[in-house]
Short mmCIF file of C-alpha atoms in Angstrom, two decimals:
data_model
loop_
_atom_site.label_atom_id
_atom_site.label_comp_id
_atom_site.label_asym_id
_atom_site.label_seq_id
_atom_site.Cartn_x
_atom_site.Cartn_y
_atom_site.Cartn_z
CA MET A 1 105.91 95.41 143.88
CA ASN A 2 108.19 93.58 141.47
CA LYS A 3 107.11 91.01 138.90
CA THR A 4 108.19 87.96 140.92
CA ASP A 5 106.08 89.15 143.86
CA LEU A 6 103.09 89.71 141.58
CA LEU A 7 103.47 86.23 140.08
CA SER A 8 103.57 84.74 143.58
CA HIS A 9 99.96 85.93 144.02
CA ILE A 10 98.71 83.63 141.23
CA SER A 11 97.72 79.99 141.82
CA ILE A 12 96.61 77.33 139.39
CA ILE A 13 93.93 75.02 140.80
CA LEU A 14 93.17 71.73 139.08
CA VAL A 15 89.87 70.16 140.09
CA ARG A 16 89.89 66.33 140.06
CA PRO A 17 92.47 65.99 137.25
CA LYS A 18 92.42 62.47 135.77
CA TYR A 19 95.81 62.20 134.08
CA ALA A 20 99.09 62.50 135.95
CA GLY A 21 100.76 63.72 132.75
CA ASN A 22 98.56 66.80 132.71
CA ILE A 23 99.43 67.67 136.31
CA GLY A 24 103.15 67.40 135.52
CA ALA A 25 102.85 69.38 132.28
CA ALA A 26 100.81 72.05 134.09
CA ALA A 27 103.52 72.36 136.78
CA ARG A 28 106.20 72.74 134.09
CA ILE A 29 104.42 75.48 132.14
CA ALA A 30 103.47 77.27 135.38
CA TRP A 31 107.15 77.42 136.28
CA ASN A 32 108.07 78.48 132.72
CA MET A 33 105.82 81.47 133.31
CA GLY A 34 107.11 82.24 136.81
CA ILE A 35 104.05 80.91 138.65
CA ASN A 36 104.97 78.56 141.47
CA SER A 37 101.70 77.58 143.09
CA LEU A 38 99.68 74.64 141.81
CA GLN A 39 96.96 73.10 143.96
CA VAL A 40 94.70 70.12 143.40
CA VAL A 41 91.16 69.36 144.48
CA GLY A 42 90.92 65.58 144.88
CA SER A 43 91.73 62.81 147.32
CA GLU A 44 95.35 62.22 146.25
CA LEU A 45 97.80 62.72 143.39
CA PRO A 46 97.83 59.91 140.80
CA GLU A 47 101.10 58.34 139.53
CA ARG A 48 103.63 60.64 141.18
CA GLU A 49 106.44 59.34 138.94
CA THR A 50 104.63 60.42 135.76
CA ILE A 51 103.87 63.81 137.30
CA ALA A 52 107.55 64.31 138.22
CA ARG A 53 108.75 63.23 134.74
CA LEU A 54 106.43 65.63 132.91
CA ALA A 55 107.15 68.47 135.34
CA THR A 56 110.95 67.99 134.80
CA HIS A 57 113.31 68.55 137.72
CA ASN A 58 113.03 72.32 137.26
CA ALA A 59 109.42 72.34 138.46
CA ALA A 60 109.93 69.62 141.10
CA HIS A 61 109.42 72.11 143.94
CA ILE A 62 105.96 73.00 142.57
CA VAL A 63 104.95 69.32 142.57
CA GLU A 64 106.33 68.80 146.09
CA ASN A 65 104.27 71.73 147.35
CA ILE A 66 100.94 70.60 145.86
CA THR A 67 98.24 70.35 148.53
CA CYS A 68 95.26 68.08 147.84
CA TYR A 69 92.05 69.72 149.07
CA SER A 70 88.87 67.74 149.56
CA THR A 71 86.62 70.54 148.28
CA LEU A 72 87.02 73.47 145.90
CA LYS A 73 85.52 75.76 148.54
CA GLU A 74 88.35 74.89 150.91
CA ALA A 75 91.03 75.32 148.23
CA LEU A 76 89.68 78.75 147.26
CA SER A 77 89.42 80.05 150.81
CA PRO A 78 92.39 82.51 150.71
CA PHE A 79 91.72 83.90 147.21
CA SER A 80 89.94 87.15 146.41
CA VAL A 81 89.76 86.93 142.63
CA ILE A 82 88.59 83.59 141.26
CA ILE A 83 88.63 82.79 137.57
CA GLY A 84 86.81 79.71 136.33
CA THR A 85 87.80 78.24 132.97
CA THR A 86 85.40 76.61 130.58
CA ALA A 87 85.07 75.43 127.03
CA ARG A 88 81.31 75.05 127.22
CA ARG A 89 78.69 77.67 126.78
CA GLY A 90 75.47 77.27 128.66
CA ARG A 91 72.72 79.07 130.43
CA GLN A 92 73.30 80.41 133.92
CA ARG A 93 76.92 81.09 133.06
CA LEU A 94 78.65 84.41 133.53
CA THR A 95 79.57 86.12 130.33
CA GLU A 96 82.79 84.46 129.18
CA LYS A 97 85.85 86.49 128.32
CA SER A 98 89.12 85.51 126.65
CA PRO A 99 92.15 84.82 128.91
CA ARG A 100 93.72 88.00 127.52
CA GLU A 101 90.74 90.16 128.50
CA ILE A 102 90.62 88.49 131.92
CA ALA A 103 94.34 89.03 132.53
CA GLU A 104 94.07 92.69 131.54
CA SER A 105 91.10 93.26 133.82
CA VAL A 106 92.43 91.53 136.94
CA LEU A 107 96.16 92.37 136.84
CA PRO A 108 95.70 95.76 138.57
CA ALA A 109 94.21 93.81 141.54
CA LEU A 110 97.24 91.50 141.78
CA ALA A 111 99.39 93.63 144.08
CA GLU A 112 96.79 93.48 146.85
CA ASN A 113 94.97 90.23 146.12
CA ARG A 114 95.55 86.54 145.52
CA ILE A 115 94.18 85.20 142.24
CA ALA A 116 93.11 81.60 141.54
CA ILE A 117 92.67 80.21 138.03
CA VAL A 118 90.51 77.09 138.28
CA PHE A 119 90.45 74.22 135.75
CA GLY A 120 87.95 71.36 135.75
CA PRO A 121 88.51 67.66 134.97
CA GLU A 122 89.64 66.69 131.44
CA ASP A 123 86.37 65.02 130.43
CA CYS A 124 83.67 67.34 131.72
CA GLY A 125 85.11 70.63 133.01
CA LEU A 126 83.83 72.53 136.04
CA THR A 127 80.29 71.89 137.20
CA ASN A 128 77.77 74.70 137.75
CA GLU A 129 78.13 74.06 141.48
CA GLU A 130 81.88 74.73 141.19
CA LEU A 131 81.49 77.70 138.87
CA LYS A 132 79.39 79.48 141.47
CA TYR A 133 82.60 80.34 143.36
CA CYS A 134 84.08 82.09 140.31
CA GLN A 135 83.59 85.80 139.70
CA LEU A 136 85.00 85.61 136.20
CA LEU A 137 84.72 83.01 133.47
CA SER A 138 87.50 82.50 130.95
CA ALA A 139 87.08 80.68 127.64
CA ILE A 140 89.97 80.31 125.20
CA PRO A 141 88.77 81.31 121.73
CA THR A 142 88.89 78.28 119.43
CA ALA A 143 87.74 77.15 116.02
CA ASP A 144 84.95 74.55 115.81
CA PHE A 145 86.59 72.01 118.09
CA SER A 146 86.59 73.74 121.46
CA SER A 147 87.87 71.00 123.79
CA LEU A 148 91.48 71.78 124.65
CA ASN A 149 93.84 69.44 126.44
CA LEU A 150 93.96 70.45 130.13
CA ALA A 151 97.69 71.24 130.21
CA GLN A 152 97.34 73.30 127.00
CA ALA A 153 94.56 75.35 128.58
CA VAL A 154 96.77 75.90 131.64
CA ALA A 155 99.64 76.90 129.30
CA ILE A 156 97.64 79.57 127.49
CA HIS A 157 96.36 81.07 130.74
CA CYS A 158 99.80 81.13 132.43
CA TYR A 159 101.28 82.65 129.25
CA GLU A 160 98.65 85.42 129.10
CA PHE A 161 99.13 86.31 132.77
CA TYR A 162 102.92 86.32 132.50
CA TYR A 163 102.78 88.35 129.29
CA GLY A 164 100.37 90.80 130.91
CA ILE A 165 102.63 91.26 133.94
CA ILE A 166 105.83 91.86 131.98
CA HIS A 167 104.02 94.40 129.78
CA MET A 168 102.07 96.05 132.60
CA GLN A 169 102.24 99.83 132.61
CA ARG A 170 103.77 101.31 135.73
CA ASP A 171 101.06 103.92 135.99
CA VAL A 172 98.21 101.41 136.39
CA SER A 173 96.44 102.37 139.61
CA PRO A 174 96.35 99.33 141.89
CA ALA A 175 92.98 97.92 142.92
CA PRO A 176 92.17 97.68 146.68
CA ARG A 177 92.33 94.47 148.71
CA LEU A 178 89.14 92.55 148.02
CA ALA A 179 87.23 90.12 150.20
CA SER A 180 88.62 86.58 150.27
CA SER A 181 86.57 83.62 149.10
CA PHE A 182 86.25 82.60 152.77
CA GLU A 183 84.68 85.98 153.65
CA LEU A 184 82.45 85.93 150.58
CA GLU A 185 81.18 82.42 151.26
CA SER A 186 80.41 83.38 154.84
CA MET A 187 78.44 86.39 153.53
CA TYR A 188 76.54 84.27 150.98
CA SER A 189 75.66 81.81 153.71
CA CYS A 190 74.13 84.63 155.84
CA LEU A 191 72.33 86.08 152.81
CA GLN A 192 70.91 82.69 151.90
CA GLU A 193 69.59 82.21 155.43
CA SER A 194 67.89 85.63 155.43
CA LEU A 195 66.42 85.16 151.97
CA THR A 196 65.09 81.74 152.97
CA HIS A 197 63.48 83.26 156.08
CA ILE A 198 61.46 85.69 154.02
CA HIS A 199 60.60 82.93 151.49
CA PHE A 200 62.42 84.77 148.69
CA LEU A 201 64.30 81.50 148.32
CA GLY A 202 62.07 78.45 148.35
CA ASP A 203 62.72 74.85 147.36
CA LYS A 204 62.17 75.67 143.70
CA ASN A 205 64.80 77.64 141.80
CA HIS A 206 66.82 78.12 144.96
CA LEU A 207 70.11 77.60 143.05
CA TYR A 208 68.96 79.81 140.19
CA TRP A 209 68.33 82.85 142.41
CA MET A 210 71.44 82.34 144.53
CA ASN A 211 73.54 82.17 141.34
CA ASN A 212 72.01 85.44 140.18
CA ILE A 213 72.86 87.02 143.50
CA ARG A 214 76.41 85.67 143.25
CA HIS A 215 76.78 87.14 139.75
CA PHE A 216 75.47 90.47 141.00
CA PHE A 217 77.94 90.67 143.92
CA GLY A 218 80.71 89.19 141.74
CA ARG A 219 80.49 92.27 139.53
CA ILE A 220 80.74 94.72 142.43
CA LYS A 221 84.17 93.59 143.72
CA LEU A 222 83.39 93.60 147.41
CA THR A 223 86.02 94.42 150.01
CA SER A 224 86.39 92.64 153.31
CA LYS A 225 84.56 95.54 154.99
CA ASP A 226 81.63 95.32 152.53
CA THR A 227 81.08 91.64 153.31
CA ASN A 228 81.16 92.44 157.03
CA ILE A 229 78.44 95.07 156.63
CA ILE A 230 76.23 92.74 154.59
CA ARG A 231 76.73 89.90 157.06
CA LYS A 232 75.86 92.20 160.00
CA VAL A 233 72.70 93.43 158.24
CA CYS A 234 71.63 89.82 157.59
CA ARG A 235 72.28 88.78 161.20
CA GLN A 236 70.47 91.81 162.53
CA PHE A 237 67.61 91.01 160.17
CA SER A 238 67.45 87.40 161.39
CA ALA A 239 67.62 88.53 165.02
CA HIS A 240 64.85 91.05 164.40
CA LEU A 241 62.69 88.40 162.71
CA LYS A 242 63.22 86.12 165.68
CA THR A 243 62.21 88.87 168.15
CA GLU A 244 59.12 89.64 166.05
CA ARG A 245 58.19 85.97 165.92
CA ASN A 246 58.65 85.60 169.69
CA ARG A 247 56.49 88.70 170.31
CA ASP A 248 53.92 87.34 167.87
CA ASP A 249 53.94 84.01 169.72
CA GLU A 250 53.57 85.83 173.05
CA HIS A 251 50.59 87.84 171.72
CA LYS A 252 48.97 84.64 170.45
CA THR A 253 49.49 83.03 173.87
CA ILE A 254 48.01 86.08 175.67
CA ARG A 255 45.08 86.21 173.23
CA GLY A 256 44.63 82.45 173.62
CA LYS A 257 44.46 82.86 177.40
CA GLN A 258 42.08 85.85 177.11
CA SER A 259 39.64 84.10 174.75
CA MET B 1 89.38 85.98 102.13
CA ASN B 2 87.61 84.44 105.11
CA LYS B 3 89.24 83.25 108.33
CA THR B 4 89.15 79.56 107.44
CA ASP B 5 90.99 80.26 104.19
CA LEU B 6 93.59 82.35 106.02
CA LEU B 7 94.13 79.57 108.57
CA SER B 8 94.63 77.07 105.75
CA HIS B 9 97.75 79.02 104.78
CA ILE B 10 99.47 78.19 108.08
CA SER B 11 101.47 75.00 108.64
CA ILE B 12 103.17 73.67 111.75
CA ILE B 13 106.46 71.88 111.01
CA LEU B 14 108.03 69.66 113.65
CA VAL B 15 111.68 68.85 113.04
CA ARG B 16 112.73 65.39 114.30
CA PRO B 17 110.22 65.25 117.20
CA LYS B 18 111.21 62.54 119.71
CA TYR B 19 107.95 61.89 121.55
CA ALA B 20 104.80 60.63 119.86
CA GLY B 21 102.70 62.29 122.56
CA ASN B 22 103.96 65.71 121.53
CA ILE B 23 103.04 65.11 117.87
CA GLY B 24 99.51 64.08 118.87
CA ALA B 25 99.08 66.99 121.30
CA ALA B 26 100.38 69.39 118.64
CA ALA B 27 97.81 68.05 116.13
CA ARG B 28 94.99 68.51 118.66
CA ILE B 29 95.86 72.10 119.56
CA ALA B 30 96.43 72.97 115.87
CA TRP B 31 92.91 71.79 115.14
CA ASN B 32 91.54 73.62 118.22
CA MET B 33 92.91 76.77 116.62
CA GLY B 34 91.61 76.00 113.11
CA ILE B 35 95.01 75.05 111.66
CA ASN B 36 94.92 71.76 109.77
CA SER B 37 98.39 71.28 108.40
CA LEU B 38 101.09 69.60 110.46
CA GLN B 39 104.24 68.28 108.79
CA VAL B 40 107.21 66.39 110.16
CA VAL B 41 110.86 66.36 109.20
CA GLY B 42 112.17 62.88 110.02
CA SER B 43 112.32 59.36 108.66
CA GLU B 44 108.97 58.16 110.00
CA LEU B 45 106.33 58.83 112.67
CA PRO B 46 106.97 57.11 116.03
CA GLU B 47 104.21 55.17 117.88
CA ARG B 48 101.22 56.00 115.71
CA GLU B 49 98.79 54.78 118.38
CA THR B 50 100.07 57.27 120.96
CA ILE B 51 99.91 60.05 118.39
CA ALA B 52 96.30 59.19 117.54
CA ARG B 53 95.29 58.97 121.21
CA LEU B 54 96.72 62.38 122.08
CA ALA B 55 95.36 63.96 118.91
CA THR B 56 91.85 62.65 119.76
CA HIS B 57 89.56 61.56 116.93
CA ASN B 58 88.76 65.20 116.15
CA ALA B 59 92.26 65.84 114.84
CA ALA B 60 92.66 62.39 113.23
CA HIS B 61 92.58 63.86 109.71
CA ILE B 62 95.57 66.08 110.55
CA VAL B 63 97.58 63.06 111.69
CA GLU B 64 96.56 61.08 108.59
CA ASN B 65 97.77 63.90 106.35
CA ILE B 66 101.21 64.29 107.97
CA THR B 67 103.99 63.97 105.40
CA CYS B 68 107.45 62.97 106.63
CA TYR B 69 110.13 64.96 104.78
CA SER B 70 113.76 63.91 104.79
CA THR B 71 115.06 67.47 105.01
CA LEU B 72 113.75 70.78 106.35
CA LYS B 73 114.68 72.43 103.05
CA GLU B 74 112.31 70.09 101.22
CA ALA B 75 109.49 70.59 103.75
CA LEU B 76 109.78 74.38 103.50
CA SER B 77 109.83 74.50 99.71
CA PRO B 78 106.29 75.93 99.18
CA PHE B 79 106.39 78.49 102.01
CA SER B 80 107.13 82.18 101.64
CA VAL B 81 107.20 83.24 105.28
CA ILE B 82 109.19 80.99 107.59
CA ILE B 83 109.20 81.43 111.35
CA GLY B 84 111.76 79.54 113.41
CA THR B 85 111.06 79.02 117.10
CA THR B 86 113.71 78.97 119.78
CA ALA B 87 114.19 79.16 123.51
CA ARG B 88 117.88 79.79 123.28
CA ARG B 89 119.67 83.03 122.75
CA GLY B 90 122.95 82.95 120.94
CA ARG B 91 125.17 84.77 118.54
CA GLN B 92 124.38 84.72 114.83
CA ARG B 93 120.70 84.60 115.62
CA LEU B 94 118.13 86.96 114.20
CA THR B 95 116.62 89.28 116.74
CA GLU B 96 113.93 87.25 118.48
CA LYS B 97 110.39 88.51 118.78
CA SER B 98 107.45 87.24 120.82
CA PRO B 99 104.83 85.04 119.05
CA ARG B 100 102.37 87.93 119.41
CA GLU B 101 104.67 90.41 117.67
CA ILE B 102 105.44 87.83 114.98
CA ALA B 103 101.74 87.09 114.39
CA GLU B 104 100.91 90.79 114.15
CA SER B 105 103.70 91.41 111.66
CA VAL B 106 103.06 88.48 109.32
CA LEU B 107 99.26 88.21 109.33
CA PRO B 108 98.83 90.87 106.59
CA ALA B 109 100.93 88.57 104.34
CA LEU B 110 98.69 85.55 104.99
CA ALA B 111 96.15 86.14 102.22
CA GLU B 112 98.82 85.84 99.52
CA ASN B 113 101.43 83.64 101.18
CA ARG B 114 101.90 80.34 102.94
CA ILE B 115 103.42 80.56 106.41
CA ALA B 116 105.42 77.83 108.18
CA ILE B 117 106.08 77.81 111.92
CA VAL B 118 109.03 75.52 112.57
CA PHE B 119 109.77 73.75 115.87
CA GLY B 120 112.98 71.85 116.67
CA PRO B 121 113.45 68.61 118.62
CA GLU B 122 112.48 68.53 122.31
CA ASP B 123 116.02 68.26 123.66
CA CYS B 124 118.01 70.70 121.57
CA GLY B 125 115.78 72.87 119.37
CA LEU B 126 116.59 73.97 115.84
CA THR B 127 120.26 74.03 114.77
CA ASN B 128 121.89 77.11 113.25
CA GLU B 129 121.91 75.22 109.94
CA GLU B 130 118.10 74.87 110.18
CA LEU B 131 117.54 78.42 111.41
CA LYS B 132 119.17 79.80 108.28
CA TYR B 133 115.93 79.05 106.36
CA CYS B 134 113.89 81.20 108.76
CA GLN B 135 113.29 84.88 108.12
CA LEU B 136 111.83 85.43 111.58
CA LEU B 137 112.70 84.04 114.96
CA SER B 138 110.06 83.59 117.64
CA ALA B 139 110.82 83.12 121.34
CA ILE B 140 108.03 82.75 123.90
CA PRO B 141 108.74 85.10 126.81
CA THR B 142 109.36 83.07 129.96
CA ALA B 143 110.64 83.45 133.50
CA ASP B 144 114.04 81.94 134.39
CA PHE B 145 113.25 78.43 133.19
CA SER B 146 112.91 78.94 129.45
CA SER B 147 112.58 75.37 128.14
CA LEU B 148 108.95 74.78 127.21
CA ASN B 149 107.43 71.42 126.38
CA LEU B 150 107.22 71.13 122.57
CA ALA B 151 103.41 70.77 122.42
CA GLN B 152 103.02 73.76 124.78
CA ALA B 153 105.19 75.90 122.50
CA VAL B 154 103.05 74.79 119.53
CA ALA B 155 99.91 75.65 121.56
CA ILE B 156 100.99 79.20 122.34
CA HIS B 157 101.95 79.88 118.71
CA CYS B 158 98.72 78.42 117.28
CA TYR B 159 96.72 80.41 119.84
CA GLU B 160 98.46 83.70 118.98
CA PHE B 161 97.91 83.19 115.24
CA TYR B 162 94.26 82.22 115.69
CA TYR B 163 93.68 85.12 118.07
CA GLY B 164 95.38 87.50 115.64
CA ILE B 165 93.24 86.32 112.73
CA ILE B 166 89.90 86.60 114.55
CA HIS B 167 90.82 90.11 115.73
CA MET B 168 92.37 91.23 112.43
CA GLN B 169 91.16 94.61 111.24
CA ARG B 170 89.42 94.51 107.90
CA ASP B 171 91.29 97.57 106.70
CA VAL B 172 94.77 95.97 107.02
CA SER B 173 96.35 96.33 103.60
CA PRO B 174 97.35 92.87 102.39
CA ALA B 175 101.04 92.22 101.69
CA PRO B 176 102.06 91.04 98.19
CA ARG B 177 102.88 87.45 97.27
CA LEU B 178 106.45 86.80 98.40
CA ALA B 179 109.05 84.44 97.02
CA SER B 180 108.71 80.83 98.16
CA SER B 181 111.48 79.10 100.10
CA PHE B 182 112.25 77.10 96.93
CA GLU B 183 112.83 80.32 94.96
CA LEU B 184 114.83 81.87 97.78
CA GLU B 185 117.08 78.84 98.19
CA SER B 186 117.72 78.77 94.47
CA MET B 187 118.68 82.45 94.66
CA TYR B 188 120.99 81.90 97.66
CA SER B 189 122.64 79.04 95.83
CA CYS B 190 123.42 81.33 92.84
CA LEU B 191 124.61 84.11 95.15
CA GLN B 192 126.87 81.74 97.03
CA GLU B 193 128.44 80.54 93.78
CA SER B 194 129.11 84.10 92.60
CA LEU B 195 130.52 85.20 95.93
CA THR B 196 132.78 82.15 96.03
CA HIS B 197 134.04 82.97 92.52
CA ILE B 198 135.22 86.39 93.60
CA HIS B 199 136.66 84.94 96.83
CA PHE B 200 134.30 86.99 98.97
CA LEU B 201 133.39 83.64 100.47
CA GLY B 202 136.38 81.50 101.31
CA ASP B 203 136.73 78.38 103.42
CA LYS B 204 136.84 80.43 106.60
CA ASN B 205 133.70 82.12 107.88
CA HIS B 206 131.74 80.95 104.84
CA LEU B 207 128.65 80.20 106.96
CA TYR B 208 129.00 83.44 108.92
CA TRP B 209 128.86 85.65 105.82
CA MET B 210 126.11 83.63 104.11
CA ASN B 211 124.00 83.93 107.28
CA ASN B 212 124.50 87.67 107.29
CA ILE B 213 123.41 87.82 103.65
CA ARG B 214 120.35 85.69 104.50
CA HIS B 215 119.44 88.02 107.37
CA PHE B 216 119.81 91.00 105.05
CA PHE B 217 117.53 89.55 102.35
CA GLY B 218 115.19 88.14 105.01
CA ARG B 219 114.43 91.69 106.13
CA ILE B 220 113.64 92.91 102.61
CA LYS B 221 110.71 90.51 101.91
CA LEU B 222 111.64 89.56 98.38
CA THR B 223 109.02 88.75 95.78
CA SER B 224 109.31 85.98 93.26
CA LYS B 225 110.36 88.57 90.65
CA ASP B 226 113.09 89.97 92.90
CA THR B 227 114.68 86.55 93.33
CA ASN B 228 114.57 86.05 89.53
CA ILE B 229 116.42 89.31 88.94
CA ILE B 230 119.09 88.48 91.54
CA ARG B 231 119.52 84.98 90.13
CA LYS B 232 119.86 86.34 86.59
CA VAL B 233 122.46 88.91 87.67
CA CYS B 234 124.44 86.17 89.43
CA ARG B 235 124.27 83.88 86.40
CA GLN B 236 125.25 86.69 84.07
CA PHE B 237 128.10 87.54 86.39
CA SER B 238 129.30 83.92 86.43
CA ALA B 239 128.97 83.70 82.64
CA HIS B 240 130.92 86.94 82.28
CA LEU B 241 133.66 85.70 84.60
CA LYS B 242 133.91 82.51 82.56
CA THR B 243 134.23 84.45 79.30
CA GLU B 244 136.87 86.69 80.89
CA ARG B 245 138.76 83.67 82.15
CA ASN B 246 138.61 81.96 78.74
CA ARG B 247 139.84 85.15 77.04
CA ASP B 248 142.60 85.41 79.62
CA ASP B 249 143.59 81.80 79.00
CA GLU B 250 143.61 82.44 75.22
CA HIS B 251 145.86 85.49 75.69
CA LYS B 252 148.20 83.45 77.83
CA THR B 253 148.30 80.71 75.18
CA ILE B 254 149.00 83.27 72.41
CA ARG B 255 151.67 84.99 74.51
CA GLY B 256 153.14 81.58 75.34
CA LYS B 257 153.37 80.72 71.64
CA GLN B 258 154.85 84.14 70.80
CA SER B 259 157.58 84.03 73.45
#
């Protein structure tokens, strides 16, 4: 697979960007680095003229092809490797790595997988709810003042990925095709249902435990087949529980009649 | 020397920047990466309000401390290692390296030397006349569309230098204190005079040969003492030529009187 094909597997996703200038500047730097997919989560693009001016005519095709998704989940659907970006450090976060470490670790997967790099809004970044979709967390190393301009953060990530691709060794063994976000979310939904059935997940700390489970599976790099197996086990488990419950109900009814 | 001290030896120099937004964004990313010196070559700063807004209040002190120099030569005076940035490839240019290669090669010199990273105007970049002051030429690797936004180019350079410093091995042997740009320019001026005297430099190709001489000395990494020796040789040479010429003139006068 040549470098252009590899770059076509990378998408930049901006979640609710506030400033049109940042969208345009992000499109321009993406194109500088050979990346031609930029997507937005939000109702519509603000100030299209400003976006076009900052993107320059060279990146006009990227701007024209932006799709606005109503949810991050929907935007991420076709991607198998999802990188969240953050400046903040907090509890319940995956261990952050630098964009260089992230690029090095995921580039072998690029031939067989689509990669999304997700950026939050300028003022507050990605929420914990949004970060749950990300298997990897990237934080640009900075001095004391850690809040980078959005387009600058996009620039450094695009640059690291492009640099990584042009310096990639030919003998790197390619990673297999991994499960897409759509398949993973479907699996998590089944898992959540099963774990709720057995009261492992209750009202309290529901999110906490599900995030831990997501981190656990995020590390394993599941394939499409893996998610199918887990989903089938969960469904079978739910079906079995239902049968048990029905039998239990029947017994109660019989005993009720006998007594 | 700690990392903060090393970072204080780096300055970003913007030559005739056109857009206030780029100056502000450059100040912000410089501060993100622990660099607190930004200088401008140009008559005055445009739209101070826009600069301040893009810099954010965190980098306000960098903006307040910007000095506007009338010439690049003047701005570069205290620096010993000068890195020119370019997107273009042309004849008479030094061999370009990536910002990462440049950072790796010059960081050992940082403890004893001040380093300037010079960026040209948004529309046309640094001229050949300006590039002659630079010992190293940095070009960010890009796909087909090589023209980066100015603030993005500043971002990638600041990031590479900061990253290099925080990952610098302790056992790197520090480079000696090198000649400042002021000392180098004084040396080149003496050399040029001497080479013009002996008609090595004529009207034609004057710039071409001086650039070659600059590239040659640029590779050697001259110390302050080296430039002193070369200047003294040139002066002695000029003085000697003058004496010879005077003696020659005297002989001619004597012969003229005798004939």
